[in-house]
Amino acid sequence: MTTAVCFQCGHLKFGSFMPCDQCQARPRTDDEMIASLAMSDHYFDQPTLEQMGQYIQEHGAPPRLDPESEKVFRRNFEEIKASGALNQLYEELDET
Ligand SMILES: [Zn+2]
């Protein structure tokens, strides 16, 4: 399972697109999903994720990505979206 940072409260949770077990938020907009995708152990190590979580707790928003990384994450996200994997995930979540 992926470790990811909650885009809303900074809590470390499992799975970028899964609901946070702390604040129950799950990403819905593209920007929230890209932030959630980026802030995972696919891209960053645990100490960095913890720093990002701390940043969110202090600022109430995820740290901004530099434009180059943002482009890469946006492209990755578009690929995931195009694959239909998200729709499947959300159908499963909505049923529970
Ligand atoms: Zn949360």
PDB file of C-alpha atoms and ligand atoms in Angstrom:
ATOM      1  CA  MET A   1       0.000   0.000   0.000  1.00  0.00           C
ATOM      2  CA  THR A   2       1.086   3.527  -0.715  1.00  0.00           C
ATOM      3  CA  THR A   3       1.793   5.954   2.091  1.00  0.00           C
ATOM      4  CA  ALA A   4       0.410   9.366   1.211  1.00  0.00           C
ATOM      5  CA  VAL A   5      -0.113  12.702   2.937  1.00  0.00           C
ATOM      6  CA  CYS A   6      -3.681  13.944   3.422  1.00  0.00           C
ATOM      7  CA  PHE A   7      -3.999  17.136   1.358  1.00  0.00           C
ATOM      8  CA  GLN A   8      -6.316  18.631   3.963  1.00  0.00           C
ATOM      9  CA  CYS A   9      -4.913  17.843   7.424  1.00  0.00           C
ATOM     10  CA  GLY A  10      -1.400  16.531   6.727  1.00  0.00           C
ATOM     11  CA  HIS A  11      -2.031  13.156   8.352  1.00  0.00           C
ATOM     12  CA  LEU A  12      -0.129  10.220   6.831  1.00  0.00           C
ATOM     13  CA  LYS A  13      -2.661   7.814   5.347  1.00  0.00           C
ATOM     14  CA  PHE A  14      -2.657   4.822   3.030  1.00  0.00           C
ATOM     15  CA  GLY A  15      -3.385   5.348  -0.653  1.00  0.00           C
ATOM     16  CA  SER A  16      -3.314   8.720  -2.408  1.00  0.00           C
ATOM     17  CA  PHE A  17      -6.997   8.689  -3.315  1.00  0.00           C
ATOM     18  CA  MET A  18      -8.380   6.963  -0.230  1.00  0.00           C
ATOM     19  CA  PRO A  19     -10.322   8.857   2.446  1.00  0.00           C
ATOM     20  CA  CYS A  20      -8.183  10.155   5.309  1.00  0.00           C
ATOM     21  CA  ASP A  21      -8.772   8.210   8.522  1.00  0.00           C
ATOM     22  CA  GLN A  22      -8.158  11.394  10.498  1.00  0.00           C
ATOM     23  CA  CYS A  23     -10.385  13.998   8.810  1.00  0.00           C
ATOM     24  CA  GLN A  24     -12.313  11.779   6.329  1.00  0.00           C
ATOM     25  CA  ALA A  25     -11.365  14.057   3.433  1.00  0.00           C
ATOM     26  CA  ARG A  26     -10.749  12.490   0.090  1.00  0.00           C
ATOM     27  CA  PRO A  27      -9.506  14.366  -2.963  1.00  0.00           C
ATOM     28  CA  ARG A  28     -12.206  15.256  -5.475  1.00  0.00           C
ATOM     29  CA  THR A  29     -10.916  18.075  -7.664  1.00  0.00           C
ATOM     30  CA  ASP A  30      -8.067  17.539 -10.123  1.00  0.00           C
ATOM     31  CA  ASP A  31      -5.787  19.804  -8.100  1.00  0.00           C
ATOM     32  CA  GLU A  32      -6.511  17.945  -4.872  1.00  0.00           C
ATOM     33  CA  MET A  33      -5.890  14.646  -6.608  1.00  0.00           C
ATOM     34  CA  ILE A  34      -2.632  15.823  -8.161  1.00  0.00           C
ATOM     35  CA  ALA A  35      -1.434  17.070  -4.761  1.00  0.00           C
ATOM     36  CA  SER A  36      -2.408  13.721  -3.209  1.00  0.00           C
ATOM     37  CA  LEU A  37      -0.721  11.764  -5.971  1.00  0.00           C
ATOM     38  CA  ALA A  38       2.456  13.823  -5.635  1.00  0.00           C
ATOM     39  CA  MET A  39       2.634  13.564  -1.846  1.00  0.00           C
ATOM     40  CA  SER A  40       3.094   9.808  -1.737  1.00  0.00           C
ATOM     41  CA  ASP A  41       5.957   7.386  -1.234  1.00  0.00           C
ATOM     42  CA  HIS A  42       6.043   6.790  -4.977  1.00  0.00           C
ATOM     43  CA  TYR A  43       7.849  10.108  -5.263  1.00  0.00           C
ATOM     44  CA  PHE A  44       9.155  11.075  -1.826  1.00  0.00           C
ATOM     45  CA  ASP A  45      10.716   9.304   1.140  1.00  0.00           C
ATOM     46  CA  GLN A  46       9.048   9.076   4.527  1.00  0.00           C
ATOM     47  CA  PRO A  47      10.861  12.021   6.197  1.00  0.00           C
ATOM     48  CA  THR A  48       9.913  14.282   3.275  1.00  0.00           C
ATOM     49  CA  LEU A  49       6.285  13.174   3.493  1.00  0.00           C
ATOM     50  CA  GLU A  50       6.296  13.965   7.208  1.00  0.00           C
ATOM     51  CA  GLN A  51       7.682  17.430   6.453  1.00  0.00           C
ATOM     52  CA  MET A  52       4.904  17.970   3.913  1.00  0.00           C
ATOM     53  CA  GLY A  53       2.343  16.884   6.481  1.00  0.00           C
ATOM     54  CA  GLN A  54       3.807  19.346   8.946  1.00  0.00           C
ATOM     55  CA  TYR A  55       3.637  22.103   6.330  1.00  0.00           C
ATOM     56  CA  ILE A  56      -0.056  21.399   5.749  1.00  0.00           C
ATOM     57  CA  GLN A  57      -0.759  21.499   9.483  1.00  0.00           C
ATOM     58  CA  GLU A  58       0.964  24.881   9.724  1.00  0.00           C
ATOM     59  CA  HIS A  59      -0.347  26.476   6.531  1.00  0.00           C
ATOM     60  CA  GLY A  60      -3.628  24.674   5.902  1.00  0.00           C
ATOM     61  CA  ALA A  61      -2.572  23.923   2.314  1.00  0.00           C
ATOM     62  CA  PRO A  62      -0.116  21.581   0.597  1.00  0.00           C
ATOM     63  CA  PRO A  63       3.324  22.937  -0.307  1.00  0.00           C
ATOM     64  CA  ARG A  64       3.445  24.219  -3.885  1.00  0.00           C
ATOM     65  CA  LEU A  65       5.206  22.043  -6.410  1.00  0.00           C
ATOM     66  CA  ASP A  66       7.710  23.638  -8.683  1.00  0.00           C
ATOM     67  CA  PRO A  67       6.267  24.093 -12.191  1.00  0.00           C
ATOM     68  CA  GLU A  68       8.362  21.321 -13.740  1.00  0.00           C
ATOM     69  CA  SER A  69       7.294  18.695 -11.179  1.00  0.00           C
ATOM     70  CA  GLU A  70       3.731  19.912 -11.332  1.00  0.00           C
ATOM     71  CA  LYS A  71       3.754  19.241 -15.076  1.00  0.00           C
ATOM     72  CA  VAL A  72       5.042  15.693 -14.523  1.00  0.00           C
ATOM     73  CA  PHE A  73       2.478  14.938 -11.823  1.00  0.00           C
ATOM     74  CA  ARG A  74      -0.324  16.396 -13.905  1.00  0.00           C
ATOM     75  CA  ARG A  75       0.675  14.171 -16.817  1.00  0.00           C
ATOM     76  CA  ASN A  76       0.838  11.097 -14.568  1.00  0.00           C
ATOM     77  CA  PHE A  77      -2.546  11.972 -13.170  1.00  0.00           C
ATOM     78  CA  GLU A  78      -4.066  12.390 -16.635  1.00  0.00           C
ATOM     79  CA  GLU A  79      -2.754   8.922 -17.490  1.00  0.00           C
ATOM     80  CA  ILE A  80      -4.332   7.405 -14.394  1.00  0.00           C
ATOM     81  CA  LYS A  81      -7.578   9.208 -15.151  1.00  0.00           C
ATOM     82  CA  ALA A  82      -7.539   8.075 -18.775  1.00  0.00           C
ATOM     83  CA  SER A  83      -6.963   4.463 -17.733  1.00  0.00           C
ATOM     84  CA  GLY A  84     -10.335   4.442 -15.937  1.00  0.00           C
ATOM     85  CA  ALA A  85      -8.697   3.313 -12.688  1.00  0.00           C
ATOM     86  CA  LEU A  86     -10.119   6.298 -10.816  1.00  0.00           C
ATOM     87  CA  ASN A  87     -13.689   5.681 -11.868  1.00  0.00           C
ATOM     88  CA  GLN A  88     -13.393   2.130 -10.682  1.00  0.00           C
ATOM     89  CA  LEU A  89     -11.945   3.229  -7.361  1.00  0.00           C
ATOM     90  CA  TYR A  90     -14.676   5.803  -6.816  1.00  0.00           C
ATOM     91  CA  GLU A  91     -17.436   3.373  -7.653  1.00  0.00           C
ATOM     92  CA  GLU A  92     -16.074   1.037  -5.030  1.00  0.00           C
ATOM     93  CA  LEU A  93     -15.802   3.832  -2.478  1.00  0.00           C
ATOM     94  CA  ASP A  94     -19.272   5.197  -3.199  1.00  0.00           C
ATOM     95  CA  GLU A  95     -20.823   1.808  -2.601  1.00  0.00           C
ATOM     96  CA  THR A  96     -19.542   1.664   0.963  1.00  0.00           C
TER      97      THR A  96
HETATM   98 ZN    ZN B   1      -6.936  14.315   6.671  1.00  0.00          ZN
END
